[in-house]
Short mmCIF file of C-alpha atoms and ligand atoms in Angstrom, two decimals:
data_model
loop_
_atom_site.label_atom_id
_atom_site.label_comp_id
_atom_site.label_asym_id
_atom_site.label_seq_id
_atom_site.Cartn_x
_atom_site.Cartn_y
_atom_site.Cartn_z
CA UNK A 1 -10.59 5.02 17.96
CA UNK A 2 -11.94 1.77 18.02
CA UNK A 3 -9.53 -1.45 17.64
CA UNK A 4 -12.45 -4.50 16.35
CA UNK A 5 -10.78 -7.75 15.54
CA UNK A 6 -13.88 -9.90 14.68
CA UNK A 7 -15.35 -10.25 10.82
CA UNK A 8 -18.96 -10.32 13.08
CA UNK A 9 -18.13 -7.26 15.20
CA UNK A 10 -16.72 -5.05 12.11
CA UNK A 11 -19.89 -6.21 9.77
CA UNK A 12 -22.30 -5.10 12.99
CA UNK A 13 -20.45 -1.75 13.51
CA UNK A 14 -20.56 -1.06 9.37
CA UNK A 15 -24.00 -1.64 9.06
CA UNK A 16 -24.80 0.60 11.89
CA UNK A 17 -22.79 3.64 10.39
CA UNK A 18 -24.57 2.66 6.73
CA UNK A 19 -28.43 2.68 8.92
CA UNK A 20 -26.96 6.00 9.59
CA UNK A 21 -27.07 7.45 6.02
CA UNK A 22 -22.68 7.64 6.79
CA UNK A 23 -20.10 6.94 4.02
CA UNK A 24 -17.41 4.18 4.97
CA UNK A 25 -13.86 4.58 3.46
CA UNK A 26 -11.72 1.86 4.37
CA UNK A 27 -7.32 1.56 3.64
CA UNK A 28 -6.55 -2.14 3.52
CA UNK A 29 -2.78 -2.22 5.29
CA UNK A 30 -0.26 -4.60 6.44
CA UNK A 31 0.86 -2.37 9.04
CA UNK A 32 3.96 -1.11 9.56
CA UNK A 33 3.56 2.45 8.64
CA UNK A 34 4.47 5.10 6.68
CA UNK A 35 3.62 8.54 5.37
CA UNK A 36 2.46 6.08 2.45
CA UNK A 37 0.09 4.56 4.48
CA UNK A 38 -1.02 7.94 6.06
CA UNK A 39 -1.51 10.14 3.18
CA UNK A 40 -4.14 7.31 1.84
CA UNK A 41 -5.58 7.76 5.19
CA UNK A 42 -5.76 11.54 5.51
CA UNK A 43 -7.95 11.22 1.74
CA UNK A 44 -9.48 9.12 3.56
CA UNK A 45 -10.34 10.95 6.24
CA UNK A 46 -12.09 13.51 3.64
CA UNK A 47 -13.71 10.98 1.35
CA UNK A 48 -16.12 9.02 4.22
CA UNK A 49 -17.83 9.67 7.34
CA UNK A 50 -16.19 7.02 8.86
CA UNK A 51 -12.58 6.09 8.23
CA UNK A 52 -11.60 2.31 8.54
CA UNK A 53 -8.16 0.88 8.32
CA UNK A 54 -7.15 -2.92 8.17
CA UNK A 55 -4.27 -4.48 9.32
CA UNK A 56 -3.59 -7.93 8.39
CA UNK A 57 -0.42 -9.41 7.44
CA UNK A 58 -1.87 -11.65 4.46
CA UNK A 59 -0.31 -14.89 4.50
CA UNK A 60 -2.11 -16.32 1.31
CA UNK A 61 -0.21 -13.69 -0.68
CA UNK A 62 2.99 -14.76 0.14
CA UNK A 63 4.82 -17.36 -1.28
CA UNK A 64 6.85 -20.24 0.77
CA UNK A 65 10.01 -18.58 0.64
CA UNK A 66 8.79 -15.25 0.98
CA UNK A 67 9.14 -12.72 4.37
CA UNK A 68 5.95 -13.81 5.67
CA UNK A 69 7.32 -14.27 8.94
CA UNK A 70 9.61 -11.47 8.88
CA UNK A 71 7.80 -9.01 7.90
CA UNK A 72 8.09 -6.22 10.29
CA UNK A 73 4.68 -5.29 12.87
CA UNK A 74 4.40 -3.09 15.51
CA UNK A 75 0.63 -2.43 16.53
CA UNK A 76 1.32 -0.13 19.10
CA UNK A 77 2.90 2.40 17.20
CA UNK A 78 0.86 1.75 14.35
CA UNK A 79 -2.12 1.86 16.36
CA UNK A 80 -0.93 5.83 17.62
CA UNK A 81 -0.03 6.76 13.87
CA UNK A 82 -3.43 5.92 12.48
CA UNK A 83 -5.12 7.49 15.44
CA UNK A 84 -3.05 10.89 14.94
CA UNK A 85 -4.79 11.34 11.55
CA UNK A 86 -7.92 10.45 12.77
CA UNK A 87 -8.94 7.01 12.38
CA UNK A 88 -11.92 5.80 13.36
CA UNK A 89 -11.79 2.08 13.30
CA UNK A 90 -8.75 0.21 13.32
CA UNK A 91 -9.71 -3.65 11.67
CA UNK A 92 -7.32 -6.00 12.88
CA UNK A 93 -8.19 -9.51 12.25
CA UNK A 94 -6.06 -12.66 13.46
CA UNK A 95 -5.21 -15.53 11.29
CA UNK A 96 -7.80 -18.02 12.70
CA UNK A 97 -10.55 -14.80 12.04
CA UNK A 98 -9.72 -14.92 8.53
CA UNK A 99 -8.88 -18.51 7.50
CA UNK A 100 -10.12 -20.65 10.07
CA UNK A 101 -9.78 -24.99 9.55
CA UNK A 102 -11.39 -25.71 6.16
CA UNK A 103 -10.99 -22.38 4.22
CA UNK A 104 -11.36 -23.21 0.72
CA UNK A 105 -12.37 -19.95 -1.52
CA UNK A 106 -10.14 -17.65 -3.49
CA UNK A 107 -10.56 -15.43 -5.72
CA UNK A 108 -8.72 -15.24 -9.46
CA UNK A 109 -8.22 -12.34 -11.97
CA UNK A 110 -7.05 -12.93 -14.76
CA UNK A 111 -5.88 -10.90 -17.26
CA UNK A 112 -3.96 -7.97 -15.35
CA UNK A 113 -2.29 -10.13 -12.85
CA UNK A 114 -0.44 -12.37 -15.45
CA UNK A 115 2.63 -10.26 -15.72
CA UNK A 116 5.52 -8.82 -13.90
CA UNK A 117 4.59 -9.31 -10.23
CA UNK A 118 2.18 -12.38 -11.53
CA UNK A 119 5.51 -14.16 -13.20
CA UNK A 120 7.90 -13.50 -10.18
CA UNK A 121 4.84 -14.50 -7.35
CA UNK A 122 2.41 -17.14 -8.82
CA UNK A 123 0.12 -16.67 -5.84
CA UNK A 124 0.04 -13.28 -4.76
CA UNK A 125 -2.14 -11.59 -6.81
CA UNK A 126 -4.76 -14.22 -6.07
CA UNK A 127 -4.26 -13.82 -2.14
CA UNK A 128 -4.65 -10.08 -2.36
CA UNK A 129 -8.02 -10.81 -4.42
CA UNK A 130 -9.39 -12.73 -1.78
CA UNK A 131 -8.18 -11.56 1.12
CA UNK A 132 -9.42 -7.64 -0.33
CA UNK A 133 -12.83 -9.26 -1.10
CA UNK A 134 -13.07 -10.64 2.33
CA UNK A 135 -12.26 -7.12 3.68
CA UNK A 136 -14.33 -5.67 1.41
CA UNK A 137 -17.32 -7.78 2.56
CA UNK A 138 -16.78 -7.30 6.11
CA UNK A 139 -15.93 -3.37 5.95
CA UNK A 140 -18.82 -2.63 3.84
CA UNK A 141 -16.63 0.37 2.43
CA UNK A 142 -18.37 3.07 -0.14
CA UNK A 143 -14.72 3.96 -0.78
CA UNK A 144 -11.24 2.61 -0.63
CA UNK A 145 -8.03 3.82 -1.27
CA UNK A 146 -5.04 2.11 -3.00
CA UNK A 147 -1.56 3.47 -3.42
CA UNK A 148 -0.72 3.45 -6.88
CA UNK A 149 3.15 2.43 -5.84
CA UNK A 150 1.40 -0.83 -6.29
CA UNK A 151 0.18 -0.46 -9.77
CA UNK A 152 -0.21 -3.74 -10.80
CA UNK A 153 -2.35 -4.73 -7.11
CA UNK A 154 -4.40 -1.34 -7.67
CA UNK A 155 -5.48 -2.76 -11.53
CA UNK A 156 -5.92 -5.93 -10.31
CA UNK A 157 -8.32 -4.20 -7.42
CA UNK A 158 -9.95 -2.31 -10.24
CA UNK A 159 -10.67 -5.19 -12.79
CA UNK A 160 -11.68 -7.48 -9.81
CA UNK A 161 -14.38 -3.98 -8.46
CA UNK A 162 -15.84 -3.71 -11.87
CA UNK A 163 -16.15 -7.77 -12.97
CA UNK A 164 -17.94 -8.14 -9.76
CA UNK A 165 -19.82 -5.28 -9.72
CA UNK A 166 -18.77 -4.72 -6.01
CA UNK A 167 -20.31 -1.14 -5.20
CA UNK A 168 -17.07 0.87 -4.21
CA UNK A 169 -15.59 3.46 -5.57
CA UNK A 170 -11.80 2.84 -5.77
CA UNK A 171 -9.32 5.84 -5.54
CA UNK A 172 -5.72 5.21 -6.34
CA UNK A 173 -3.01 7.85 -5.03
CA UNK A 174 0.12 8.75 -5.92
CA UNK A 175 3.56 7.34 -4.65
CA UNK A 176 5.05 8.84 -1.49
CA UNK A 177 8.52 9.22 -1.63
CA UNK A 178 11.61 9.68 1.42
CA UNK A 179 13.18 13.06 0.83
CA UNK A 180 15.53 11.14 -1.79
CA UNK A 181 13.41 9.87 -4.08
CA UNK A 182 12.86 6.02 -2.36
CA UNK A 183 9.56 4.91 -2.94
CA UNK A 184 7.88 4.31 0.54
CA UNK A 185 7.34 0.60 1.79
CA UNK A 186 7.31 -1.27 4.96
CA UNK A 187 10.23 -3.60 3.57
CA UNK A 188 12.58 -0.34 3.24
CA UNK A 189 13.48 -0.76 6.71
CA UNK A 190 15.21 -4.62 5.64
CA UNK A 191 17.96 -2.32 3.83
CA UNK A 192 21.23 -1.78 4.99
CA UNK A 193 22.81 1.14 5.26
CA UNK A 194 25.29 0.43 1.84
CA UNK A 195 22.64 -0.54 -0.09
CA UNK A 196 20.54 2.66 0.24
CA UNK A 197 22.52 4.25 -2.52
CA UNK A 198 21.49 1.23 -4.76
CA UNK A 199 17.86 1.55 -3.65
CA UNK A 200 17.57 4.95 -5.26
CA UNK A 201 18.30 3.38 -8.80
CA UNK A 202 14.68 2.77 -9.18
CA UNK A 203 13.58 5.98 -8.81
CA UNK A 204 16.37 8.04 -10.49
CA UNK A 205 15.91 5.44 -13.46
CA UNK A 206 12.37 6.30 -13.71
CA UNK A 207 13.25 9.98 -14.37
CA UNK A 208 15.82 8.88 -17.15
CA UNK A 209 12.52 6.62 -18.47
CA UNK A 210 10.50 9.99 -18.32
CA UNK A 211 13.51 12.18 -20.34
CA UNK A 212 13.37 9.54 -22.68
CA UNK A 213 10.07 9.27 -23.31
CA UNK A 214 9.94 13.37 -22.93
CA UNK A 215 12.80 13.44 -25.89
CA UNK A 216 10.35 11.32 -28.02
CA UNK A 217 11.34 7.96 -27.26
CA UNK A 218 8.39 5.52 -28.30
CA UNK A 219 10.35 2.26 -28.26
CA UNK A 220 9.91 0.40 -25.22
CA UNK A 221 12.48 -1.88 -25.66
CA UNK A 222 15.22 0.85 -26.24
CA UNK A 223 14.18 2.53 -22.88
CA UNK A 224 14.30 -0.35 -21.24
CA UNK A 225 17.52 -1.09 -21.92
CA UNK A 226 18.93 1.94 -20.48
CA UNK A 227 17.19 1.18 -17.57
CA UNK A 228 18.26 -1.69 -16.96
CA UNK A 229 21.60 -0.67 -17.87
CA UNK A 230 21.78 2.36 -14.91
CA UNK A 231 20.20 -0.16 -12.43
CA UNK A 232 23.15 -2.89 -13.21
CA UNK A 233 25.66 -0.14 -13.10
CA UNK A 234 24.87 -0.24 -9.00
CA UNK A 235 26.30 -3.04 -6.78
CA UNK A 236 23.59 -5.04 -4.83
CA UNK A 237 20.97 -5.33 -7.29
CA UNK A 238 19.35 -8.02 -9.52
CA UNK A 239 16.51 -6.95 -11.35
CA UNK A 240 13.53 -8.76 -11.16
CA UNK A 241 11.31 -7.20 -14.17
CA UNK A 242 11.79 -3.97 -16.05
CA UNK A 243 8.87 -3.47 -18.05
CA UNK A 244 7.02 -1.01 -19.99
CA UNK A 245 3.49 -1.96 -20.05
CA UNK A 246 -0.22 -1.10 -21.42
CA UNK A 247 -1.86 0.46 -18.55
CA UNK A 248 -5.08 -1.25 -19.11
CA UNK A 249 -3.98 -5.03 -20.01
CA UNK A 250 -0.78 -4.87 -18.31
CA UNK A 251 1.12 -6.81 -21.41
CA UNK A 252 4.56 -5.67 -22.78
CA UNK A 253 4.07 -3.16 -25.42
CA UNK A 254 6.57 -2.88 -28.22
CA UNK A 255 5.89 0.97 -29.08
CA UNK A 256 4.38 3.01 -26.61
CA UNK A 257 1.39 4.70 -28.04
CA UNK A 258 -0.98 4.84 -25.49
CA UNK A 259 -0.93 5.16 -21.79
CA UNK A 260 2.06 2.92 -20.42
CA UNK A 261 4.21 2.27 -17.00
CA UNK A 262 7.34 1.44 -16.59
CA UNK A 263 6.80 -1.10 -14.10
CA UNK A 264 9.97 -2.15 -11.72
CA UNK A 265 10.82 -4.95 -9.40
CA UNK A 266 14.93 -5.00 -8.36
CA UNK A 267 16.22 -7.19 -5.62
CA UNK A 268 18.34 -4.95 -3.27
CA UNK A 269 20.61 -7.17 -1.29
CA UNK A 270 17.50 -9.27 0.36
CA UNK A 271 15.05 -7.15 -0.53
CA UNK A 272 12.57 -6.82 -3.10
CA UNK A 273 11.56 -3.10 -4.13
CA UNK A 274 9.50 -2.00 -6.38
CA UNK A 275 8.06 1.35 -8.22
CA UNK A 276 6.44 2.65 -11.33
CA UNK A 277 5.68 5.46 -12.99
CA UNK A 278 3.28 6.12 -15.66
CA UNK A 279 5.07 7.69 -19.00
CA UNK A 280 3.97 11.39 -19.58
CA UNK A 281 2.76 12.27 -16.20
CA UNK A 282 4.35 14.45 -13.90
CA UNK A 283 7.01 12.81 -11.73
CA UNK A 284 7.87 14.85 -8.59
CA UNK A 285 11.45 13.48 -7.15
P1 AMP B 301 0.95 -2.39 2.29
O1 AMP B 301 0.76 -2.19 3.76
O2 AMP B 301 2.37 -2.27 1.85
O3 AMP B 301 0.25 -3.61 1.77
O4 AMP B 301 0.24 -1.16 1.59
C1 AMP B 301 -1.06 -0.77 1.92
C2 AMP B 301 -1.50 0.29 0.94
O5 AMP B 301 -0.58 1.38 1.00
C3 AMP B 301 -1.49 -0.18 -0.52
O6 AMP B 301 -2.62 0.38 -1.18
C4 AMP B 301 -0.21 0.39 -1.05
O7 AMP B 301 -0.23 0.62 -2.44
C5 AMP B 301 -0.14 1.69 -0.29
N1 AMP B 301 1.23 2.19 -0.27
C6 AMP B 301 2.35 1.52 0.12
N2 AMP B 301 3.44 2.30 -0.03
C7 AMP B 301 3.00 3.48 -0.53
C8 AMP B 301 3.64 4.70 -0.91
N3 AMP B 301 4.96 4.87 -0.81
N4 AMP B 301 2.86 5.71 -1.37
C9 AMP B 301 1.52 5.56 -1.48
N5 AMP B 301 0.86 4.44 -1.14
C10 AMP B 301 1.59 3.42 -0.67
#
């Protein structure tokens, strides 16, 4: 497994494998993984010739009070994760590498990114647009694979592939989940041992959403309500958004008539969880 932390290097080394007639798919990361992180890995593994990963802790999506700094890294064991599924490339830029003195370019979508996480983080959806279009440029992916926990960034990545006519195909995969239900993340490991209990609100309140919605429940509102109503019933929490929302816009429906999420963000303690789940499909806790 190669470890290149140069945009010039990683261009050089894509364009070799494309003068080679190979496929590039390429998983965008912050590090810190998971079995998230590794099932979009092992697709993949299947979907390109050549599998690159990035891992860059993104400070232009973060805001200023945010856990830039404390988000958790460990390369090392990162680096022996990705190579156990068969990695090719790990991409691991520094900060200087990817916003060096005088950076001045970002990139804007609107549209999908002006709800939910776009209310409660006025920047972030912009940082992940640029910094993905950077990494997009300097990966030269045919693929790339997004989690769909992220449903919101994954749209965003979508609307931003299509308006720009960037040629990659992007594959969204389903939510891994602990044992319990717990959506993945990198941040789960911020959450102490009594709130755990409160952490699983999201995901059990997503399968009251989907009986709901199963029993013939079309107003948004009404759903949720009782949502929000189980998550408040659990110490700990503040929720941030609870929202059932048009899969393609993103905006607040009233009555849900076509393909909606329910989209959650809940402060646990200190940290900020989120999950999803598209009504109607199947949802495997
Ligand atoms: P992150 O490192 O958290 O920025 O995530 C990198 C990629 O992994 C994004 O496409 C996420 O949507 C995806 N991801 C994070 N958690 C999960 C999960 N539990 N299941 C599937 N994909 C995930």
């Amino acid at each position: 497994m190669k470890i290149i932390e140069t945009a010039r290097e990683m261009q050089a080394y894509a364009e070799s494998v494309r003068l080679q007639g190979r496929r590039i798919a390429f998983v965008p990361t912050m590090g810190y993984f998971h079995e998230g992180h590794l099932d979009l890995m092992r697709i993949g593994r299947k979907r390109g010739d050549v599998l690159v990963v990035s891992i860059y802790v993104n400070p232009t999506q973060f805001g200023p009070t945010e856990d830039f700094e404390q988000y958790p890294r460990d390369f090392d064991r990162d680096r022996e994760m990705a190579e156990n599924v068969g990695v090719d490339v790990i991409y691991a830029p520094s900060h200087r590498e990817m916003y060096p003195e005088g950076y001045s370019t970002y990139v804007l979508v609107s549209g999908v990114t002006e709800n939910l996480c776009g209310l409660s983080r006025p920047n972030f959806f912009r940082g992940v647009a640029t910094v993905c279009t950077k990494l997009f440029n300097t990966v030269k992916p045919h693929v790339t694979i997004f989690g769909r926990k992220d449903f919101q960034q994954l749209m965003t990545i979508r609307r931003m592939v299509t308006d720009l006519n960037l040629d990659i195909e992007v594959v969204g995969m389903p939510t891994t989940r602990e044992p319990d239900g717990l959506a993945m993340s990198s941040r789960n490991v911020y959450l102490k041992k009594e709130e755990r209990e409160s952490a699983l609100s999201l995901s059990r309140s997503l399968l009251l959403a989907q009986s709901r919605y199963a029993a013939g429940e079309r107003d948004a509102r009404k759903i949720e309500a009782e949502v929000r109503h189980f998550i408040e019933g659990h110490p700990f929490v503040k929720i941030d958004y609870a929202r059932i929302c048009d899969v393609q816009t993103m905006r607040d429906v009233e009555r849900i008539e076509r393909e909606s999420v329910l989209a959650l963000a809940v402060w646990v303690g200190k940290t900020r969880l989120i999950d999803n789940h598209v009504l109607g499909e199947d949802l495997s806790i």
